[in-house]
Amino acid sequence: MRILFIGDIVGKSGRDIVSSLLYSLKVEYNIDLVIANAENSAHGKGITYKIYNHLINDGVDYITMGNHTFSKKEIYTHIDEMDALIVPYNHEKRTCGKYYQFIDYNNMRICLTNILGTALMGESNCSMFDSMNTILKETSECNVDFYFVDLHAETTAEKRIFAEYYKDYAKIVVGTHTHVQTADERMINDVAFITDVGMCGTYDSVIGRDISESINAMISKEHSQYTIAEGEAILCAVVIEIDEKLKKPVSIERLQFRPY
Ligand code: FE2
């Protein structure tokens, strides 16, 4: 089994590059399942029902989120119809939505989940450890072969600590949120790991945001609009191969497609 995990989709340029490249990526890398983080897909903050459906129609099988999960209020209206959406367990505004889903594939059960990191993340109602412990407890009788965790977190060390601490359960740990792809993808024994998958969004930007606005906001320290940068996009992702007999991952490959 080969899984394509797509890093944070940021705004229209991110959605467009996923739309234009996903089919060919699935063919080229012989992909069986596609997971994408889309917490920034609606103009940088949150997701809409319309965008959710576009991504699913484009070939995304499951969508994970992050600290901006509930930024677009309409999610509360449609979340029960968004079957493939997984929201962070420990988001302080989570009153609805699924925080894990079972993926059953050829006699193998993967539990896909989404957790916010603790450091510098603000909007979490409990630590990543309490979150994962709760999910492990809730699913302990569910014949899960291993857990796939999208750990949406700011700091690098925290993600590695999580992977080490839960290595007997979480065999795939992919970091999201920073929008900057790290070059540390590797197997840590039988755990497929990368600190951050990176983003799909405008290449000439400050992690997807308009450059001038980002500079002005930092210098003035005043609250300003969050304007998504326009222009050609980068696409960042990883491909994880799973040995179905061993029921665990055997490789992780980092992908990055820059416009120039
Ligand atoms: Fe985020």
PDB file of C-alpha atoms and ligand atoms in Angstrom:
ATOM      1  CA  MET A   1       0.000   0.000   0.000  1.00  0.00           C
ATOM      2  CA  ARG A   2       1.275   3.424  -0.889  1.00  0.00           C
ATOM      3  CA  ILE A   3      -0.048   6.562   0.765  1.00  0.00           C
ATOM      4  CA  LEU A   4       0.433  10.091  -0.515  1.00  0.00           C
ATOM      5  CA  PHE A   5       0.261  12.665   2.269  1.00  0.00           C
ATOM      6  CA  ILE A   6      -0.011  16.249   1.027  1.00  0.00           C
ATOM      7  CA  GLY A   7       1.232  19.100   3.241  1.00  0.00           C
ATOM      8  CA  ASP A   8      -0.845  22.118   4.284  1.00  0.00           C
ATOM      9  CA  ILE A   9      -2.880  23.360   1.316  1.00  0.00           C
ATOM     10  CA  VAL A  10      -2.805  27.158   1.542  1.00  0.00           C
ATOM     11  CA  GLY A  11      -5.409  29.183  -0.337  1.00  0.00           C
ATOM     12  CA  LYS A  12      -6.342  29.072  -4.005  1.00  0.00           C
ATOM     13  CA  SER A  13      -2.868  28.576  -5.421  1.00  0.00           C
ATOM     14  CA  GLY A  14      -2.421  25.581  -3.130  1.00  0.00           C
ATOM     15  CA  ARG A  15      -5.765  24.125  -4.130  1.00  0.00           C
ATOM     16  CA  ASP A  16      -5.012  24.690  -7.793  1.00  0.00           C
ATOM     17  CA  ILE A  17      -1.634  22.937  -7.766  1.00  0.00           C
ATOM     18  CA  VAL A  18      -3.140  19.948  -5.948  1.00  0.00           C
ATOM     19  CA  SER A  19      -5.919  19.900  -8.523  1.00  0.00           C
ATOM     20  CA  SER A  20      -3.529  19.996 -11.445  1.00  0.00           C
ATOM     21  CA  LEU A  21      -0.905  17.501 -10.177  1.00  0.00           C
ATOM     22  CA  LEU A  22      -2.794  14.981  -8.062  1.00  0.00           C
ATOM     23  CA  TYR A  23      -3.913  12.639 -10.816  1.00  0.00           C
ATOM     24  CA  SER A  24      -0.445  12.373 -12.342  1.00  0.00           C
ATOM     25  CA  LEU A  25       1.151  11.908  -8.895  1.00  0.00           C
ATOM     26  CA  LYS A  26      -1.222   9.062  -8.143  1.00  0.00           C
ATOM     27  CA  VAL A  27      -0.277   7.343 -11.373  1.00  0.00           C
ATOM     28  CA  GLU A  28       3.469   8.024 -11.175  1.00  0.00           C
ATOM     29  CA  TYR A  29       3.850   6.911  -7.562  1.00  0.00           C
ATOM     30  CA  ASN A  30       1.262   4.118  -7.726  1.00  0.00           C
ATOM     31  CA  ILE A  31      -0.765   5.645  -4.910  1.00  0.00           C
ATOM     32  CA  ASP A  32      -3.586   3.772  -3.177  1.00  0.00           C
ATOM     33  CA  LEU A  33      -4.692   6.429  -0.719  1.00  0.00           C
ATOM     34  CA  VAL A  34      -4.407  10.205  -0.516  1.00  0.00           C
ATOM     35  CA  ILE A  35      -4.492  12.246   2.688  1.00  0.00           C
ATOM     36  CA  ALA A  36      -4.147  16.027   2.699  1.00  0.00           C
ATOM     37  CA  ASN A  37      -3.916  18.655   5.387  1.00  0.00           C
ATOM     38  CA  ALA A  38      -6.366  21.393   4.360  1.00  0.00           C
ATOM     39  CA  GLU A  39      -6.616  23.571   7.445  1.00  0.00           C
ATOM     40  CA  ASN A  40      -5.437  26.609   5.444  1.00  0.00           C
ATOM     41  CA  SER A  41      -7.294  25.834   2.235  1.00  0.00           C
ATOM     42  CA  ALA A  42      -9.971  28.539   2.578  1.00  0.00           C
ATOM     43  CA  HIS A  43      -7.995  31.739   2.102  1.00  0.00           C
ATOM     44  CA  GLY A  44      -5.393  30.646   4.630  1.00  0.00           C
ATOM     45  CA  LYS A  45      -7.676  29.889   7.522  1.00  0.00           C
ATOM     46  CA  GLY A  46     -10.031  26.945   7.737  1.00  0.00           C
ATOM     47  CA  ILE A  47     -12.000  25.047   5.144  1.00  0.00           C
ATOM     48  CA  THR A  48     -15.425  25.461   3.541  1.00  0.00           C
ATOM     49  CA  TYR A  49     -17.863  22.755   2.517  1.00  0.00           C
ATOM     50  CA  LYS A  50     -17.357  23.706  -1.127  1.00  0.00           C
ATOM     51  CA  ILE A  51     -13.571  23.393  -0.876  1.00  0.00           C
ATOM     52  CA  TYR A  52     -13.913  20.116   0.997  1.00  0.00           C
ATOM     53  CA  ASN A  53     -15.982  18.711  -1.874  1.00  0.00           C
ATOM     54  CA  HIS A  54     -13.529  20.022  -4.476  1.00  0.00           C
ATOM     55  CA  LEU A  55     -10.633  18.280  -2.761  1.00  0.00           C
ATOM     56  CA  ILE A  56     -12.554  15.015  -2.486  1.00  0.00           C
ATOM     57  CA  ASN A  57     -13.547  15.258  -6.150  1.00  0.00           C
ATOM     58  CA  ASP A  58      -9.923  15.904  -7.054  1.00  0.00           C
ATOM     59  CA  GLY A  59      -8.992  12.545  -5.496  1.00  0.00           C
ATOM     60  CA  VAL A  60      -8.203  13.261  -1.837  1.00  0.00           C
ATOM     61  CA  ASP A  61      -9.517  10.428   0.347  1.00  0.00           C
ATOM     62  CA  TYR A  62      -9.093  11.952   3.811  1.00  0.00           C
ATOM     63  CA  ILE A  63      -8.544  15.499   5.029  1.00  0.00           C
ATOM     64  CA  THR A  64      -6.774  16.446   8.245  1.00  0.00           C
ATOM     65  CA  MET A  65      -6.831  19.865   9.860  1.00  0.00           C
ATOM     66  CA  GLY A  66      -5.068  21.989  12.488  1.00  0.00           C
ATOM     67  CA  ASN A  67      -5.299  25.115  14.600  1.00  0.00           C
ATOM     68  CA  HIS A  68      -7.506  26.880  11.997  1.00  0.00           C
ATOM     69  CA  THR A  69     -10.044  24.048  11.788  1.00  0.00           C
ATOM     70  CA  PHE A  70     -12.977  26.128  12.983  1.00  0.00           C
ATOM     71  CA  SER A  71     -12.022  29.508  11.501  1.00  0.00           C
ATOM     72  CA  LYS A  72     -14.825  29.332   8.898  1.00  0.00           C
ATOM     73  CA  LYS A  73     -18.028  29.126  10.903  1.00  0.00           C
ATOM     74  CA  GLU A  74     -19.892  27.158   8.229  1.00  0.00           C
ATOM     75  CA  ILE A  75     -17.915  24.083   9.232  1.00  0.00           C
ATOM     76  CA  TYR A  76     -20.265  23.743  12.210  1.00  0.00           C
ATOM     77  CA  THR A  77     -23.221  23.458   9.803  1.00  0.00           C
ATOM     78  CA  HIS A  78     -21.681  20.925   7.446  1.00  0.00           C
ATOM     79  CA  ILE A  79     -19.258  18.916   9.523  1.00  0.00           C
ATOM     80  CA  ASP A  80     -21.573  15.910   9.777  1.00  0.00           C
ATOM     81  CA  GLU A  81     -21.628  15.736   5.966  1.00  0.00           C
ATOM     82  CA  MET A  82     -17.833  15.909   5.740  1.00  0.00           C
ATOM     83  CA  ASP A  83     -17.276  12.192   6.225  1.00  0.00           C
ATOM     84  CA  ALA A  84     -13.599  12.230   5.319  1.00  0.00           C
ATOM     85  CA  LEU A  85     -12.674  15.119   7.623  1.00  0.00           C
ATOM     86  CA  ILE A  86     -10.548  14.539  10.715  1.00  0.00           C
ATOM     87  CA  VAL A  87     -10.159  17.369  13.194  1.00  0.00           C
ATOM     88  CA  PRO A  88      -7.595  17.710  15.997  1.00  0.00           C
ATOM     89  CA  TYR A  89      -8.616  15.991  19.201  1.00  0.00           C
ATOM     90  CA  ASN A  90      -7.283  18.781  21.364  1.00  0.00           C
ATOM     91  CA  HIS A  91      -8.595  21.869  19.546  1.00  0.00           C
ATOM     92  CA  GLU A  92     -10.220  24.056  22.173  1.00  0.00           C
ATOM     93  CA  LYS A  93     -13.197  24.830  19.909  1.00  0.00           C
ATOM     94  CA  ARG A  94     -13.914  21.226  18.988  1.00  0.00           C
ATOM     95  CA  THR A  95     -17.467  20.427  19.919  1.00  0.00           C
ATOM     96  CA  CYS A  96     -18.132  18.253  16.885  1.00  0.00           C
ATOM     97  CA  GLY A  97     -16.326  16.300  14.195  1.00  0.00           C
ATOM     98  CA  LYS A  98     -14.307  13.102  14.168  1.00  0.00           C
ATOM     99  CA  TYR A  99     -10.798  13.105  15.582  1.00  0.00           C
ATOM    100  CA  TYR A 100      -9.890   9.698  14.235  1.00  0.00           C
ATOM    101  CA  GLN A 101     -11.021   7.363  11.482  1.00  0.00           C
ATOM    102  CA  PHE A 102     -10.253   3.767  10.690  1.00  0.00           C
ATOM    103  CA  ILE A 103      -8.850   3.024   7.265  1.00  0.00           C
ATOM    104  CA  ASP A 104      -9.464  -0.640   6.453  1.00  0.00           C
ATOM    105  CA  TYR A 105      -7.323  -1.837   3.587  1.00  0.00           C
ATOM    106  CA  ASN A 106      -6.587  -5.450   2.605  1.00  0.00           C
ATOM    107  CA  ASN A 107      -7.010  -6.941   6.054  1.00  0.00           C
ATOM    108  CA  MET A 108      -5.115  -4.094   7.700  1.00  0.00           C
ATOM    109  CA  ARG A 109      -6.587  -1.401   9.944  1.00  0.00           C
ATOM    110  CA  ILE A 110      -4.915   1.985  10.203  1.00  0.00           C
ATOM    111  CA  CYS A 111      -6.236   4.602  12.606  1.00  0.00           C
ATOM    112  CA  LEU A 112      -5.744   8.064  11.133  1.00  0.00           C
ATOM    113  CA  THR A 113      -5.755  10.868  13.649  1.00  0.00           C
ATOM    114  CA  ASN A 114      -4.908  14.533  14.006  1.00  0.00           C
ATOM    115  CA  ILE A 115      -3.398  16.182  17.082  1.00  0.00           C
ATOM    116  CA  LEU A 116      -2.170  19.693  17.841  1.00  0.00           C
ATOM    117  CA  GLY A 117       1.263  20.181  19.331  1.00  0.00           C
ATOM    118  CA  THR A 118       1.634  21.861  22.669  1.00  0.00           C
ATOM    119  CA  ALA A 119       4.406  24.462  22.305  1.00  0.00           C
ATOM    120  CA  LEU A 120       3.512  27.855  20.768  1.00  0.00           C
ATOM    121  CA  MET A 121       0.158  26.602  19.487  1.00  0.00           C
ATOM    122  CA  GLY A 122      -2.228  28.492  21.728  1.00  0.00           C
ATOM    123  CA  GLU A 123      -5.562  26.925  20.933  1.00  0.00           C
ATOM    124  CA  SER A 124      -5.362  23.479  22.474  1.00  0.00           C
ATOM    125  CA  ASN A 125      -7.391  22.132  25.326  1.00  0.00           C
ATOM    126  CA  CYS A 126      -4.910  19.465  26.399  1.00  0.00           C
ATOM    127  CA  SER A 127      -1.422  18.274  25.604  1.00  0.00           C
ATOM    128  CA  MET A 128      -0.496  16.100  22.663  1.00  0.00           C
ATOM    129  CA  PHE A 129       0.295  13.326  25.142  1.00  0.00           C
ATOM    130  CA  ASP A 130      -3.128  13.473  26.797  1.00  0.00           C
ATOM    131  CA  SER A 131      -4.678  13.525  23.324  1.00  0.00           C
ATOM    132  CA  MET A 132      -2.854  10.470  22.029  1.00  0.00           C
ATOM    133  CA  ASN A 133      -3.359   8.583  25.275  1.00  0.00           C
ATOM    134  CA  THR A 134      -7.101   9.205  25.037  1.00  0.00           C
ATOM    135  CA  ILE A 135      -7.237   8.045  21.416  1.00  0.00           C
ATOM    136  CA  LEU A 136      -5.241   4.908  22.266  1.00  0.00           C
ATOM    137  CA  LYS A 137      -7.608   4.155  25.110  1.00  0.00           C
ATOM    138  CA  GLU A 138     -10.752   4.744  23.060  1.00  0.00           C
ATOM    139  CA  THR A 139      -9.525   2.494  20.239  1.00  0.00           C
ATOM    140  CA  SER A 140      -7.841  -0.184  22.320  1.00  0.00           C
ATOM    141  CA  GLU A 141     -10.500  -2.778  21.458  1.00  0.00           C
ATOM    142  CA  CYS A 142     -10.723  -1.882  17.785  1.00  0.00           C
ATOM    143  CA  ASN A 143      -8.002  -4.112  16.305  1.00  0.00           C
ATOM    144  CA  VAL A 144      -5.895  -1.227  15.073  1.00  0.00           C
ATOM    145  CA  ASP A 145      -2.660  -2.356  13.414  1.00  0.00           C
ATOM    146  CA  PHE A 146      -1.035   1.043  13.750  1.00  0.00           C
ATOM    147  CA  TYR A 147      -1.772   4.755  14.044  1.00  0.00           C
ATOM    148  CA  PHE A 148      -1.109   7.422  11.421  1.00  0.00           C
ATOM    149  CA  VAL A 149      -0.715  10.762  13.170  1.00  0.00           C
ATOM    150  CA  ASP A 150      -0.781  14.179  11.517  1.00  0.00           C
ATOM    151  CA  LEU A 151       0.930  16.099  14.326  1.00  0.00           C
ATOM    152  CA  HIS A 152       0.120  19.732  13.654  1.00  0.00           C
ATOM    153  CA  ALA A 153       2.794  21.494  15.643  1.00  0.00           C
ATOM    154  CA  GLU A 154       5.228  24.396  15.606  1.00  0.00           C
ATOM    155  CA  THR A 155       8.412  23.081  17.120  1.00  0.00           C
ATOM    156  CA  THR A 156      10.731  20.518  15.631  1.00  0.00           C
ATOM    157  CA  ALA A 157      11.841  18.725  18.796  1.00  0.00           C
ATOM    158  CA  GLU A 158       8.287  18.201  19.932  1.00  0.00           C
ATOM    159  CA  LYS A 159       7.439  16.199  16.824  1.00  0.00           C
ATOM    160  CA  ARG A 160      10.446  13.929  17.213  1.00  0.00           C
ATOM    161  CA  ILE A 161       9.683  13.455  20.910  1.00  0.00           C
ATOM    162  CA  PHE A 162       6.147  12.405  20.024  1.00  0.00           C
ATOM    163  CA  ALA A 163       7.396   9.903  17.435  1.00  0.00           C
ATOM    164  CA  GLU A 164       9.856   8.388  19.899  1.00  0.00           C
ATOM    165  CA  TYR A 165       7.378   8.214  22.763  1.00  0.00           C
ATOM    166  CA  TYR A 166       4.621   6.514  20.739  1.00  0.00           C
ATOM    167  CA  LYS A 167       6.856   4.368  18.516  1.00  0.00           C
ATOM    168  CA  ASP A 168       5.062   1.147  19.485  1.00  0.00           C
ATOM    169  CA  TYR A 169       1.713   2.515  18.302  1.00  0.00           C
ATOM    170  CA  ALA A 170       2.153   5.393  15.857  1.00  0.00           C
ATOM    171  CA  LYS A 171       4.052   3.914  12.931  1.00  0.00           C
ATOM    172  CA  ILE A 172       3.529   6.991  10.776  1.00  0.00           C
ATOM    173  CA  VAL A 173       4.088  10.457  12.244  1.00  0.00           C
ATOM    174  CA  VAL A 174       4.025  13.367   9.819  1.00  0.00           C
ATOM    175  CA  GLY A 175       4.411  16.939  10.989  1.00  0.00           C
ATOM    176  CA  THR A 176       2.398  19.807   9.548  1.00  0.00           C
ATOM    177  CA  HIS A 177       1.781  23.509  10.352  1.00  0.00           C
ATOM    178  CA  THR A 178       5.120  25.255   9.735  1.00  0.00           C
ATOM    179  CA  HIS A 179       4.631  25.156   5.941  1.00  0.00           C
ATOM    180  CA  VAL A 180       8.388  24.651   5.508  1.00  0.00           C
ATOM    181  CA  GLN A 181       9.414  21.179   4.411  1.00  0.00           C
ATOM    182  CA  THR A 182      12.160  19.595   6.485  1.00  0.00           C
ATOM    183  CA  ALA A 183      14.744  17.301   4.908  1.00  0.00           C
ATOM    184  CA  ASP A 184      14.726  14.777   7.735  1.00  0.00           C
ATOM    185  CA  GLU A 185      12.322  12.179   6.371  1.00  0.00           C
ATOM    186  CA  ARG A 186      13.418   8.752   7.535  1.00  0.00           C
ATOM    187  CA  MET A 187      12.421   5.466   9.037  1.00  0.00           C
ATOM    188  CA  ILE A 188      13.090   5.522  12.782  1.00  0.00           C
ATOM    189  CA  ASN A 189      13.178   1.724  13.045  1.00  0.00           C
ATOM    190  CA  ASP A 190       9.657   0.949  11.833  1.00  0.00           C
ATOM    191  CA  VAL A 191       8.247   4.469  12.197  1.00  0.00           C
ATOM    192  CA  ALA A 192       7.927   6.622   9.070  1.00  0.00           C
ATOM    193  CA  PHE A 193       8.702  10.153  10.189  1.00  0.00           C
ATOM    194  CA  ILE A 194       9.165  13.688   8.904  1.00  0.00           C
ATOM    195  CA  THR A 195       9.239  16.813  11.057  1.00  0.00           C
ATOM    196  CA  ASP A 196       7.217  18.829   8.533  1.00  0.00           C
ATOM    197  CA  VAL A 197       5.817  17.872   5.155  1.00  0.00           C
ATOM    198  CA  GLY A 198       5.733  21.504   3.955  1.00  0.00           C
ATOM    199  CA  MET A 199       2.975  23.368   2.149  1.00  0.00           C
ATOM    200  CA  CYS A 200       1.115  23.605  -1.119  1.00  0.00           C
ATOM    201  CA  GLY A 201       0.852  27.314  -1.779  1.00  0.00           C
ATOM    202  CA  THR A 202       2.394  30.361  -3.385  1.00  0.00           C
ATOM    203  CA  TYR A 203       6.141  29.919  -3.753  1.00  0.00           C
ATOM    204  CA  ASP A 204       7.027  33.614  -3.416  1.00  0.00           C
ATOM    205  CA  SER A 205       5.377  34.237  -0.077  1.00  0.00           C
ATOM    206  CA  VAL A 206       5.925  34.101   3.668  1.00  0.00           C
ATOM    207  CA  ILE A 207       4.629  30.587   4.333  1.00  0.00           C
ATOM    208  CA  GLY A 208       1.748  31.341   1.966  1.00  0.00           C
ATOM    209  CA  ARG A 209       1.026  34.887   3.096  1.00  0.00           C
ATOM    210  CA  ASP A 210       1.582  38.053   1.073  1.00  0.00           C
ATOM    211  CA  ILE A 211       5.190  39.215   1.591  1.00  0.00           C
ATOM    212  CA  SER A 212       4.579  42.990   1.995  1.00  0.00           C
ATOM    213  CA  GLU A 213       1.724  42.441   4.381  1.00  0.00           C
ATOM    214  CA  SER A 214       3.800  40.014   6.427  1.00  0.00           C
ATOM    215  CA  ILE A 215       6.642  42.538   6.747  1.00  0.00           C
ATOM    216  CA  ASN A 216       4.282  45.384   7.686  1.00  0.00           C
ATOM    217  CA  ALA A 217       2.446  43.247  10.216  1.00  0.00           C
ATOM    218  CA  MET A 218       5.654  42.244  11.932  1.00  0.00           C
ATOM    219  CA  ILE A 219       7.137  45.757  12.035  1.00  0.00           C
ATOM    220  CA  SER A 220       3.955  47.587  13.086  1.00  0.00           C
ATOM    221  CA  LYS A 221       2.845  44.776  15.421  1.00  0.00           C
ATOM    222  CA  GLU A 222      -0.711  45.717  14.483  1.00  0.00           C
ATOM    223  CA  HIS A 223      -3.382  43.213  13.631  1.00  0.00           C
ATOM    224  CA  SER A 224      -3.927  43.162   9.881  1.00  0.00           C
ATOM    225  CA  GLN A 225      -5.757  41.220   7.249  1.00  0.00           C
ATOM    226  CA  TYR A 226      -4.365  37.834   6.417  1.00  0.00           C
ATOM    227  CA  THR A 227      -3.863  38.106   2.682  1.00  0.00           C
ATOM    228  CA  ILE A 228      -2.811  35.041   0.778  1.00  0.00           C
ATOM    229  CA  ALA A 229       0.013  35.609  -1.673  1.00  0.00           C
ATOM    230  CA  GLU A 230      -0.754  35.172  -5.341  1.00  0.00           C
ATOM    231  CA  GLY A 231       1.473  33.475  -7.848  1.00  0.00           C
ATOM    232  CA  GLU A 232       2.832  30.122  -8.855  1.00  0.00           C
ATOM    233  CA  ALA A 233       2.748  27.446  -6.198  1.00  0.00           C
ATOM    234  CA  ILE A 234       4.994  24.836  -4.669  1.00  0.00           C
ATOM    235  CA  LEU A 235       3.616  21.376  -3.808  1.00  0.00           C
ATOM    236  CA  CYS A 236       5.076  19.427  -0.876  1.00  0.00           C
ATOM    237  CA  ALA A 237       4.158  15.888   0.063  1.00  0.00           C
ATOM    238  CA  VAL A 238       5.495  12.517   1.171  1.00  0.00           C
ATOM    239  CA  VAL A 239       4.894   9.018  -0.131  1.00  0.00           C
ATOM    240  CA  ILE A 240       4.792   6.271   2.494  1.00  0.00           C
ATOM    241  CA  GLU A 241       4.987   2.623   1.519  1.00  0.00           C
ATOM    242  CA  ILE A 242       3.407   0.045   3.791  1.00  0.00           C
ATOM    243  CA  ASP A 243       4.193  -3.665   3.749  1.00  0.00           C
ATOM    244  CA  GLU A 244       0.758  -5.234   4.000  1.00  0.00           C
ATOM    245  CA  LYS A 245       2.065  -8.535   5.327  1.00  0.00           C
ATOM    246  CA  LEU A 246       4.141  -6.891   8.034  1.00  0.00           C
ATOM    247  CA  LYS A 247       1.385  -4.290   8.551  1.00  0.00           C
ATOM    248  CA  LYS A 248       3.820  -1.482   8.988  1.00  0.00           C
ATOM    249  CA  PRO A 249       5.575   1.167   6.874  1.00  0.00           C
ATOM    250  CA  VAL A 250       8.864   0.376   5.201  1.00  0.00           C
ATOM    251  CA  SER A 251       9.779   3.670   3.525  1.00  0.00           C
ATOM    252  CA  ILE A 252       9.021   7.381   3.344  1.00  0.00           C
ATOM    253  CA  GLU A 253       9.914   9.537   0.360  1.00  0.00           C
ATOM    254  CA  ARG A 254       9.818  13.319   0.345  1.00  0.00           C
ATOM    255  CA  LEU A 255       8.357  15.139  -2.665  1.00  0.00           C
ATOM    256  CA  GLN A 256       8.698  18.793  -3.538  1.00  0.00           C
ATOM    257  CA  PHE A 257       7.633  20.402  -6.811  1.00  0.00           C
ATOM    258  CA  ARG A 258       8.722  24.006  -7.183  1.00  0.00           C
ATOM    259  CA  PRO A 259       7.542  26.248 -10.030  1.00  0.00           C
ATOM    260  CA  TYR A 260      11.120  27.395 -10.746  1.00  0.00           C
TER     261      TYR A 260
HETATM  262 FE   FE2 B   1      -1.574  25.439  11.306  1.00  0.00          FE
END
